[in-house]
Tab-separated table of C-alpha atoms in Angstrom:
chain	number	residue	atom	x	y	z
A	1	MET	CA	-25.883	9.325	-2.028
A	2	THR	CA	-24.302	12.309	-0.270
A	3	ASP	CA	-22.141	11.403	2.717
A	4	LYS	CA	-23.184	13.014	5.985
A	5	ILE	CA	-20.513	14.405	8.305
A	6	LEU	CA	-21.061	15.522	11.893
A	7	VAL	CA	-18.554	18.150	13.102
A	8	ILE	CA	-18.306	18.432	16.906
A	9	GLU	CA	-16.106	21.455	17.569
A	10	ASP	CA	-16.508	24.183	20.199
A	11	ASP	CA	-14.432	26.777	18.338
A	12	GLU	CA	-17.098	28.423	16.197
A	13	GLY	CA	-14.492	29.787	13.795
A	14	ILE	CA	-13.046	26.343	13.084
A	15	ALA	CA	-16.511	24.782	13.015
A	16	GLY	CA	-17.667	27.372	10.502
A	17	THR	CA	-14.621	26.848	8.306
A	18	LEU	CA	-15.168	23.082	8.334
A	19	TYR	CA	-18.867	23.501	7.606
A	20	ARG	CA	-18.250	25.743	4.617
A	21	GLY	CA	-15.339	23.733	3.255
A	22	LEU	CA	-16.992	20.329	3.604
A	23	THR	CA	-20.281	21.618	2.211
A	24	PHE	CA	-18.406	23.032	-0.786
A	25	GLU	CA	-16.886	19.572	-1.317
A	26	GLY	CA	-20.377	18.108	-1.563
A	27	TYR	CA	-20.878	16.666	1.917
A	28	LYS	CA	-23.964	17.206	4.038
A	29	VAL	CA	-22.674	18.720	7.283
A	30	ASN	CA	-24.179	19.037	10.763
A	31	THR	CA	-22.372	20.890	13.547
A	32	ALA	CA	-22.426	20.713	17.325
A	33	TYR	CA	-20.478	22.869	19.760
A	34	ASP	CA	-20.356	20.677	22.885
A	35	GLY	CA	-20.174	17.014	23.789
A	36	PRO	CA	-23.790	16.320	24.844
A	37	THR	CA	-25.217	18.102	21.798
A	38	GLY	CA	-22.865	16.159	19.539
A	39	LEU	CA	-23.966	12.841	21.018
A	40	ALA	CA	-27.623	13.796	20.651
A	41	SER	CA	-27.072	14.793	17.025
A	42	ALA	CA	-25.295	11.503	16.271
A	43	ARG	CA	-28.179	9.590	17.841
A	44	ASP	CA	-30.995	11.525	16.157
A	45	ASP	CA	-29.410	11.921	12.708
A	46	PRO	CA	-26.686	9.243	12.372
A	47	PRO	CA	-23.715	10.489	10.328
A	48	ASP	CA	-21.426	8.579	7.982
A	49	LEU	CA	-18.397	10.097	9.711
A	50	VAL	CA	-17.684	12.254	12.772
A	51	VAL	CA	-15.016	14.975	12.963
A	52	LEU	CA	-14.467	15.346	16.703
A	53	ASP	CA	-12.534	17.944	18.692
A	54	TRP	CA	-10.751	16.748	21.834
A	55	MET	CA	-11.374	19.741	24.109
A	56	LEU	CA	-15.143	20.171	24.382
A	57	PRO	CA	-17.456	21.631	27.026
A	58	GLY	CA	-19.964	19.351	28.723
A	59	LEU	CA	-18.176	16.118	27.809
A	60	ASP	CA	-14.640	16.054	26.466
A	61	GLY	CA	-13.818	14.502	23.118
A	62	LEU	CA	-12.401	11.318	24.624
A	63	GLU	CA	-15.644	10.536	26.438
A	64	VAL	CA	-17.716	11.456	23.388
A	65	CYS	CA	-15.499	9.197	21.288
A	66	LYS	CA	-15.957	6.259	23.671
A	67	ARG	CA	-19.745	6.668	23.634
A	68	LEU	CA	-19.887	7.015	19.851
A	69	ARG	CA	-17.740	3.919	19.456
A	70	ALA	CA	-19.907	1.939	21.874
A	71	ALA	CA	-22.930	2.846	19.752
A	72	GLY	CA	-21.470	1.554	16.476
A	73	PRO	CA	-18.640	1.517	13.914
A	74	THR	CA	-19.081	5.049	12.519
A	75	PRO	CA	-15.632	6.381	11.488
A	76	ILE	CA	-14.279	9.018	13.885
A	77	LEU	CA	-11.566	11.529	12.956
A	78	MET	CA	-10.285	13.313	16.052
A	79	LEU	CA	-8.922	16.865	15.916
A	80	THR	CA	-6.737	18.252	18.679
A	81	ALA	CA	-3.874	20.559	19.512
A	82	LYS	CA	-2.313	17.735	21.565
A	83	ASP	CA	0.533	16.399	19.452
A	84	ALA	CA	2.450	14.025	21.735
A	85	ILE	CA	2.457	10.371	20.725
A	86	ALA	CA	0.927	9.481	24.117
A	87	ASP	CA	-1.987	11.823	23.366
A	88	ARG	CA	-2.506	10.321	19.932
A	89	VAL	CA	-2.504	6.840	21.389
A	90	GLN	CA	-4.996	7.938	24.058
A	91	GLY	CA	-7.329	9.275	21.369
A	92	LEU	CA	-7.099	6.094	19.320
A	93	ASP	CA	-7.465	4.033	22.484
A	94	ALA	CA	-10.802	5.799	23.059
A	95	GLY	CA	-11.980	4.486	19.691
A	96	ALA	CA	-10.950	7.096	17.125
A	97	ASP	CA	-10.082	5.770	13.663
A	98	ASP	CA	-7.707	8.595	12.793
A	99	TYR	CA	-6.119	11.639	14.391
A	100	LEU	CA	-5.202	15.061	13.013
A	101	VAL	CA	-3.244	17.681	14.951
A	102	LYS	CA	-4.206	21.370	14.826
A	103	PRO	CA	-3.349	23.458	12.934
A	104	PHE	CA	-3.969	21.240	9.930
A	105	ALA	CA	-4.181	21.635	6.176
A	106	PHE	CA	-7.745	21.338	4.891
A	107	ASP	CA	-6.566	19.202	1.962
A	108	GLU	CA	-5.099	16.671	4.388
A	109	LEU	CA	-8.349	16.634	6.361
A	110	LEU	CA	-10.252	15.919	3.136
A	111	ALA	CA	-7.853	13.115	2.203
A	112	ARG	CA	-8.282	11.439	5.564
A	113	ILE	CA	-12.064	11.819	5.422
A	114	ARG	CA	-12.136	10.237	1.962
A	115	ALA	CA	-9.948	7.362	3.141
A	116	LEU	CA	-12.107	6.672	6.202
A	117	LEU	CA	-15.348	6.803	4.210
A	118	ARG	CA	-13.902	4.568	1.511
A	119	ARG	CA	-12.827	1.936	4.017
A	120	ALA	CA	-16.171	2.067	5.807
A	121	LYS	CA	-18.211	1.285	2.703
A	122	PRO	CA	-18.779	-1.998	0.905
A	123	SER	CA	-16.899	-2.138	-2.359
A	124	GLU	CA	-17.552	-4.078	-5.522
A	125	GLY	CA	-15.315	-6.984	-6.390
A	126	GLY	CA	-14.381	-7.808	-2.803
A	127	GLU	CA	-13.099	-11.193	-1.784
A	128	VAL	CA	-13.659	-13.585	1.080
A	129	LEU	CA	-10.616	-14.377	3.226
A	130	LYS	CA	-10.685	-17.357	5.590
A	131	PHE	CA	-8.489	-18.587	8.396
A	132	ALA	CA	-9.584	-21.273	10.842
A	133	ASP	CA	-13.158	-20.261	11.803
A	134	LEU	CA	-12.503	-16.600	10.950
A	135	VAL	CA	-14.119	-15.257	7.769
A	136	MET	CA	-13.615	-11.759	6.309
A	137	ASP	CA	-15.663	-10.354	3.429
A	138	THR	CA	-13.581	-7.450	2.139
A	139	GLY	CA	-16.338	-6.193	-0.144
A	140	ALA	CA	-19.016	-5.989	2.544
A	141	ARG	CA	-16.342	-5.257	5.185
A	142	GLU	CA	-17.822	-7.898	7.445
A	143	VAL	CA	-16.036	-10.284	9.780
A	144	ARG	CA	-17.409	-13.429	11.387
A	145	ARG	CA	-15.960	-15.967	13.733
A	146	GLY	CA	-18.075	-19.053	13.285
A	147	SER	CA	-21.642	-17.763	13.234
A	148	ARG	CA	-20.825	-14.682	15.329
A	149	LYS	CA	-20.569	-11.329	13.546
A	150	ILE	CA	-17.744	-9.120	14.805
A	151	GLU	CA	-18.063	-5.339	14.620
A	152	LEU	CA	-14.749	-3.646	13.826
A	153	THR	CA	-13.731	-0.039	13.357
A	154	ALA	CA	-12.182	0.923	10.017
A	155	LYS	CA	-8.642	0.744	11.392
A	156	GLU	CA	-9.264	-2.561	13.190
A	157	PHE	CA	-10.595	-4.014	9.942
A	158	ASP	CA	-7.540	-2.819	8.008
A	159	LEU	CA	-5.173	-4.359	10.553
A	160	LEU	CA	-6.999	-7.682	10.597
A	161	GLU	CA	-7.096	-7.720	6.791
A	162	LEU	CA	-3.316	-7.287	6.743
A	163	PHE	CA	-2.946	-10.380	8.919
A	164	MET	CA	-5.557	-12.318	6.929
A	165	ARG	CA	-3.611	-11.633	3.717
A	166	HIS	CA	-0.363	-12.812	5.340
A	167	GLN	CA	-1.540	-15.871	7.255
A	168	ARG	CA	1.147	-17.675	9.257
A	169	GLN	CA	3.646	-15.001	8.231
A	170	VAL	CA	5.250	-13.051	11.058
A	171	LEU	CA	4.797	-9.324	10.452
A	172	THR	CA	7.301	-6.997	12.062
A	173	ARG	CA	6.248	-3.836	13.828
A	174	GLU	CA	7.943	-1.865	11.057
A	175	VAL	CA	5.868	-3.558	8.359
A	176	ILE	CA	2.639	-3.016	10.305
A	177	PHE	CA	3.450	0.652	10.935
A	178	ASP	CA	4.236	1.181	7.273
A	179	ARG	CA	1.079	-0.507	5.990
A	180	ILE	CA	-1.428	0.817	8.542
A	181	TRP	CA	-0.067	3.922	10.311
A	182	GLY	CA	3.218	4.743	8.635
A	183	TYR	CA	2.480	8.391	7.906
A	184	ASP	CA	1.708	9.292	11.501
A	185	PHE	CA	3.499	7.136	14.052
A	186	GLY	CA	7.037	6.204	14.933
A	187	GLY	CA	8.617	3.160	16.489
A	188	GLU	CA	8.174	4.412	20.041
A	189	SER	CA	4.380	4.352	19.846
A	190	ASN	CA	2.444	1.449	21.360
A	191	ILE	CA	-0.453	1.876	18.942
A	192	ILE	CA	0.085	-1.602	17.481
A	193	GLU	CA	-0.220	-3.179	20.913
A	194	VAL	CA	-3.369	-1.156	21.537
A	195	TYR	CA	-5.053	-2.376	18.368
A	196	VAL	CA	-3.896	-5.974	18.734
A	197	ARG	CA	-5.528	-5.894	22.161
A	198	TYR	CA	-8.739	-4.539	20.625
A	199	LEU	CA	-8.764	-7.291	18.011
A	200	ARG	CA	-8.099	-10.025	20.539
A	201	GLN	CA	-10.893	-8.793	22.787
A	202	LYS	CA	-13.335	-8.937	19.883
A	203	LEU	CA	-12.080	-12.156	18.318
A	204	GLU	CA	-11.995	-13.958	21.662
A	205	SER	CA	-15.071	-12.458	23.345
A	206	GLU	CA	-16.674	-15.892	23.684
A	207	ASN	CA	-13.475	-17.589	24.841
A	208	GLU	CA	-12.477	-18.789	21.389
A	209	PRO	CA	-8.876	-19.954	20.894
A	210	ARG	CA	-6.362	-17.192	20.199
A	211	LEU	CA	-5.448	-16.669	16.549
A	212	LEU	CA	-3.380	-13.472	16.725
A	213	GLN	CA	-0.084	-14.467	18.319
A	214	THR	CA	2.790	-12.370	19.648
A	215	VAL	CA	6.311	-13.152	18.490
A	216	ARG	CA	8.300	-11.439	21.225
A	217	GLY	CA	10.861	-8.928	20.089
A	218	TYR	CA	9.709	-9.202	16.484
A	219	GLY	CA	6.021	-8.699	15.771
A	220	TYR	CA	2.759	-10.606	15.352
A	221	VAL	CA	1.402	-13.502	13.333
A	222	LEU	CA	-2.010	-14.947	12.513
A	223	ARG	CA	-1.775	-18.649	13.274
A	224	GLU	CA	-3.313	-21.296	15.480
A	225	GLU	CA	-1.506	-22.232	18.673
């Protein structure tokens, strides 16, 4: 089945280039040129992935991203001219799964889209990982704590899977950066702390005991207290 991509970009030149390029690559593409229209399009014709500009009329990309994320786990790739680490963290903090700075190479955009779509889809031959009352099905990309299903973004899932595959093993920040974000972030970014906070909020939303522990000055570990 053809993957459907929603491009929300107010620069008609960039939007047109993305539409033509992604259509040529075999994707079904819808476009919107402002925040409210983009949200309406996502609601009325749900996409498999959203390419989202930061600076939009009506509602900016951060607010659109937050609303899209609240509505579900659809992968979101944010585009922006803002290239400071603090800006990237702010975009990811709003719920984006990945971040690409303008100007960008179209081949890199395609690679990131493929990676996000691949992670968002069930795959054959997955396995079930278990720790305490936490269960992860890597094939269906589903996570449960007890009987409660936990909705995770693609990047949250990848981070939790890393911990699930290294249970009771302390992972340094360097290892986590390399495995999850290595191509895009340096040691000064607090993106790991941001995503650990996301995971804890979701894993502990019904006051369950903490499983993701901080080892101060070193990193994090999945273990029971």
